[in-house]
Amino acid sequence: SNQKTYADQQGYHLADIGFRKFSYLELKKATKGFSQEIGRGGGGVVYKGLLSDERHAAIKRLYNAQQGGEGEFLAEVGIIGRLNHMNLIEMWGYCAEGKYRLLVYEYMENGSLAENLSSNKLDWSKRFKIALAIARVLAYLHEECLEWILHCDIKPQNILLDSNFQPKLADFGLSKLKNRNNLNNSSVSMIRGTRGYMAPEWIFNLPITSKVDVYSYGIVVLEMITGKSPTTGFKIVNGEEESVGRLVTWVREKRGSSISWLEEIVDPNIGLNYDKSKMEILAKVALDCVVDERDSRPTMSRVVEMLQYHGND
């Protein structure tokens, strides 16, 4: 088992994870020659496929697997292969053959949160449940599993919904495992998340901690509440001054200036049919998550406590 310890030190061990290795031909056949593209990003293109055992799968084919993409590939396989949480996408297997690198995941029937926000399918109770579930899975990643894991790219495109609109977090291509004993190992600053969801510390090259995920989570929640993208420009009126600000600034400004701020920011698609006190808790928690000073942001387990305490129907 000497070899096994070596693999563990590398942060991945492929042999004893409960999923299988697929051949390239099997996956080519499953996807009908990679014909049905369902998404791209995170270093690859994702296709819908039908496995030989009749299960629908999402099959991700990584770009430039030969030039150094292998580290990212093994990171993703090694990390997800050992995690288990109802709100994490399940990985069924992989293919590493010649220059090919593919990952096989469960297929999520309702697509991404991003698609669903723009198509008006999500009522208030679904949105609240999604917010709470994603908080739970992030608390698990940051605080409960084997090693502390930062996702580093939380955004609506990486939150997938199953047939019951239960959310699952996907796309760990950028994850960094933070070893508990080595918390100041922050050589992570080469990675970049997605514009609009990135905490300010990315830009200032400060050490990256779990608080970057907290920030991105807050932005996603504000987007679920308002239906607006974080990079939209808003007219911000401050006394006589008018300026253009981002989503966060706009929500803060509304909260500070108007007693009916919630009604003014809520996504019209939600209608009037929502629990006002829960909505207020959710909005305040989201604003706490997106403060610039990372030490002032709550941990994800604290977010779960705040939402659970107030959110029990």
C-alpha positions as a printed Julia matrix, in Angstrom:
313×3 Matrix{Float64}:
   0.0    0.0     0.0
   3.06   2.2    -0.33
   1.75   3.35   -3.67
  -1.58   4.24   -2.14
   0.0    6.63    0.37
   1.89   8.29   -2.45
  -1.35   8.8    -4.34
  -2.98  10.23   -1.22
  -0.16  12.7    -0.79
  -0.73  13.81   -4.36
  -4.28  14.55   -3.31
  -5.97  11.98   -5.5
  -6.24   8.24   -5.64
  -8.02   6.76   -8.59
  -7.96   3.08   -7.83
 -10.29   2.76   -4.89
 -12.89   5.37   -5.65
 -16.27   3.84   -6.34
 -16.6    4.69   -9.97
 -15.36   3.26  -13.2
 -12.99   3.97  -15.99
 -14.65   4.28  -19.41
 -12.99   3.77  -22.76
 -12.95   6.63  -25.24
 -14.98   4.57  -27.71
 -17.68   3.85  -25.15
 -18.11   7.55  -24.5
 -17.97   8.44  -28.17
 -20.77   5.97  -28.73
 -22.75   7.18  -25.7
 -22.72  10.73  -27.04
 -23.43   9.71  -30.66
 -20.05  11.04  -31.71
 -20.18  14.05  -29.35
 -23.18  15.47  -31.14
 -25.41  16.83  -28.38
 -23.65  19.71  -26.66
 -25.35  20.89  -23.47
 -22.81  23.35  -22.13
 -19.26  24.58  -22.14
 -16.89  26.17  -19.69
 -14.64  25.09  -16.84
 -12.06  23.8   -19.27
 -14.26  21.64  -21.48
 -17.42  20.97  -23.44
 -20.27  18.97  -21.91
 -22.36  16.54  -23.97
 -25.47  14.59  -23.14
 -24.94  10.85  -23.43
 -26.73   7.57  -22.89
 -24.58   4.92  -21.2
 -24.84   1.24  -22.07
 -26.8    0.66  -18.84
 -29.45   3.15  -20.06
 -28.48   5.92  -17.65
 -28.4    9.47  -19.0
 -25.08  11.11  -18.32
 -23.38  14.45  -18.77
 -20.0   13.78  -20.36
 -17.4   16.5   -20.12
 -14.58  16.47  -22.61
 -11.64  18.54  -21.43
  -9.77  20.91  -23.73
  -5.99  20.69  -24.2
  -5.76  17.53  -22.15
  -2.25  16.92  -23.45
  -0.68  20.28  -22.57
  -0.78  20.22  -18.81
  -4.52  19.75  -18.49
  -3.91  16.49  -16.71
  -3.33  18.09  -13.33
  -6.68  19.8   -13.51
  -8.26  16.57  -14.67
  -6.88  14.54  -11.78
  -7.77  17.31   -9.36
 -11.37  17.14  -10.43
 -11.51  13.35  -10.44
  -9.73  13.08   -7.12
 -11.75  15.71   -5.36
 -15.22  14.81   -6.49
 -14.6   11.1    -6.39
 -14.22  11.22   -2.64
 -17.0   13.61   -1.77
 -20.51  12.67   -0.94
 -23.28  15.18   -0.43
 -26.81  15.33   -1.76
 -26.11  18.76   -3.24
 -22.93  17.84   -5.08
 -23.02  16.53   -8.61
 -22.24  12.81   -8.64
 -19.36  11.6   -10.75
 -19.71   8.14  -12.27
 -16.4    7.72  -13.98
 -13.69   9.07  -16.21
 -11.63   8.31  -19.27
  -7.89   8.95  -19.51
  -6.75   7.43  -22.76
  -3.96   8.81  -24.9
  -4.65  12.5   -25.29
  -8.28  12.2   -24.22
  -9.58  13.26  -20.82
 -13.28  12.92  -20.09
 -15.45  13.0   -17.0
 -18.81  11.26  -16.65
 -21.44  12.79  -14.37
 -25.08  12.23  -13.55
 -27.29  14.18  -15.93
 -29.29  17.06  -14.48
 -32.68  17.29  -16.08
 -33.47  20.92  -15.37
 -30.19  22.43  -16.51
 -28.45  25.23  -14.67
 -29.72  27.82  -12.24
 -28.66  30.43  -14.81
 -31.01  29.02  -17.48
 -33.84  28.72  -14.98
 -33.5   32.27  -13.71
 -33.8   33.63  -17.21
 -36.76  31.42  -18.11
 -39.02  32.25  -15.19
 -39.47  28.69  -13.84
 -38.46  29.37  -10.25
 -40.99  30.53   -7.7
 -39.97  31.94   -4.35
 -40.02  28.69   -2.38
 -37.76  26.97   -4.94
 -35.35  29.89   -4.78
 -35.19  29.85   -1.0
 -34.6   26.08   -0.97
 -31.84  26.41   -3.55
 -30.14  29.15   -1.51
 -30.24  27.02    1.64
 -29.07  23.84   -0.11
 -26.09  25.59   -1.72
 -25.17  27.13    1.64
 -25.22  23.62    3.14
 -23.02  22.07    0.5
 -20.5   24.92    0.75
 -20.4   24.54    4.53
 -19.7   20.84    3.94
 -16.89  21.59    1.49
 -15.3   24.29    3.63
 -15.69  22.77    7.05
 -16.72  19.13    7.14
 -15.13  16.99    4.49
 -11.71  15.28    4.58
  -9.83  18.31    3.46
 -11.07  21.81    3.24
 -12.1   22.53   -0.28
 -12.58  25.86   -1.95
 -14.71  25.78   -5.06
 -13.45  29.13   -6.42
 -16.02  29.47   -9.19
 -19.5   29.63   -7.65
 -21.97  31.06  -10.18
 -25.45  30.18  -11.47
 -23.96  28.27  -14.44
 -22.28  25.85  -12.0
 -25.4   25.12   -9.98
 -27.42  22.4   -11.71
 -31.0   21.38  -10.97
 -32.37  17.84  -10.97
 -35.93  16.86  -11.87
 -37.17  18.1    -8.47
 -35.22  21.35   -8.71
 -32.86  20.08   -6.04
 -29.6   21.94   -6.74
 -26.21  20.29   -7.19
 -22.92  22.09   -7.31
 -20.76  21.22  -10.31
 -17.5   22.1   -12.03
 -14.64  21.6    -9.67
 -12.0   22.28  -12.29
 -10.77  25.25  -10.31
 -11.02  23.81   -6.82
  -8.19  24.01   -4.46
  -7.84  21.65   -1.59
  -6.71  23.53    1.44
  -4.83  21.23    3.7
  -5.78  21.91    7.29
  -2.15  22.1     8.37
  -1.2   24.41    5.6
  -3.66  27.23    5.58
  -1.28  29.9     4.39
  -0.48  27.97    1.27
  -2.13  30.46   -1.02
  -0.41  29.91   -4.32
  -3.89  30.0    -5.72
  -3.83  33.52   -7.02
  -3.15  32.36  -10.59
  -6.68  31.08  -10.77
  -9.4   33.44  -11.82
 -13.07  33.01  -11.17
 -15.8   34.65  -13.24
 -16.28  38.39  -13.59
 -19.1   39.67  -11.41
 -18.77  36.79   -8.93
 -15.16  37.3    -7.86
 -14.31  38.6    -4.41
 -12.13  41.74   -4.37
  -9.18  39.79   -2.93
  -8.67  38.09   -6.32
  -8.01  41.46   -7.85
  -5.63  42.58   -5.11
  -3.76  39.27   -5.11
  -4.48  38.67   -1.45
  -4.39  35.13   -0.05
  -7.44  33.21   -1.16
  -9.57  31.67    1.6
 -13.01  30.08    1.85
 -14.36  33.63    2.05
 -14.07  33.91   -1.77
 -16.81  31.28   -2.05
 -18.86  33.14    0.57
 -18.64  36.28   -1.56
 -19.67  34.5    -4.77
 -22.5   32.79   -2.9
 -23.81  36.19   -1.77
 -23.78  37.44   -5.35
 -25.67  34.36   -6.59
 -28.31  34.87   -3.88
 -28.74  38.55   -4.81
 -29.17  37.41   -8.38
 -31.85  34.9    -7.33
 -33.68  37.6    -5.36
 -33.51  40.32   -8.01
 -33.35  38.32  -11.23
 -30.54  40.64  -12.32
 -27.0   39.8   -13.35
 -24.15  41.12  -11.17
 -22.52  42.9   -14.08
 -25.61  44.88  -15.08
 -25.13  48.64  -14.7
 -27.71  50.35  -12.45
 -28.52  53.99  -12.06
 -27.53  54.88   -8.51
 -28.99  58.12   -7.2
 -27.22  59.62   -4.22
 -28.75  62.98   -3.34
 -28.04  65.09   -6.42
 -25.42  62.68   -7.73
 -26.18  60.0   -10.3
 -23.76  57.23  -11.11
 -23.75  53.76  -12.57
 -23.18  50.99  -10.05
 -23.21  47.21   -9.96
 -25.9   44.97   -8.49
 -24.4   44.98   -4.98
 -24.18  48.77   -4.82
 -27.71  49.1    -6.12
 -29.19  46.71   -3.51
 -27.22  48.4    -0.69
 -28.38  51.8    -1.83
 -32.03  50.68   -1.96
 -31.78  49.17    1.5
 -30.28  52.35    2.89
 -32.72  54.74    1.27
 -36.14  53.15    1.15
 -38.42  51.51    3.65
 -39.95  49.41    0.87
 -36.53  48.36   -0.48
 -37.44  44.67   -0.71
 -40.41  45.27   -3.01
 -38.18  47.46   -5.14
 -35.47  44.85   -5.67
 -37.47  41.6    -5.89
 -37.52  39.87   -9.29
 -40.9   40.66  -10.91
 -41.07  36.97  -11.89
 -41.46  36.08   -8.21
 -44.59  38.2    -8.06
 -45.98  39.18   -4.67
 -46.25  35.66   -3.45
 -43.33  35.41   -1.06
 -42.66  35.37    2.66
 -41.48  38.88    3.4
 -39.58  38.11    6.59
 -37.73  35.2     4.98
 -36.93  37.32    1.95
 -35.51  40.0     4.21
 -33.33  37.51    6.08
 -32.05  36.09    2.79
 -31.27  39.53    1.36
 -29.49  40.65    4.54
 -27.45  37.46    4.69
 -26.47  37.93    1.04
 -25.37  41.51    1.72
 -23.29  40.28    4.69
 -21.61  37.8     2.35
 -20.53  40.44   -0.17
 -18.79  42.97    2.06
 -15.34  43.87    0.74
 -13.58  43.07    4.01
 -13.4   39.29    3.94
 -13.04  38.82    7.7
 -16.42  40.49    8.14
 -18.16  37.95    5.89
 -19.9   35.09    7.73
 -18.73  31.49    7.36
 -21.0   29.24    5.33
 -22.05  27.28    8.43
 -23.16  30.57    9.98
 -25.16  31.33    6.82
 -26.86  27.93    7.12
 -27.74  28.67   10.77
 -29.23  32.05    9.91
 -31.31  30.68    7.03
 -32.43  27.54    8.85
 -33.38  29.36   11.99
 -35.6   31.78   10.14
 -36.46  29.64    7.21
 -38.33  26.76    8.81
 -41.79  26.78    7.34
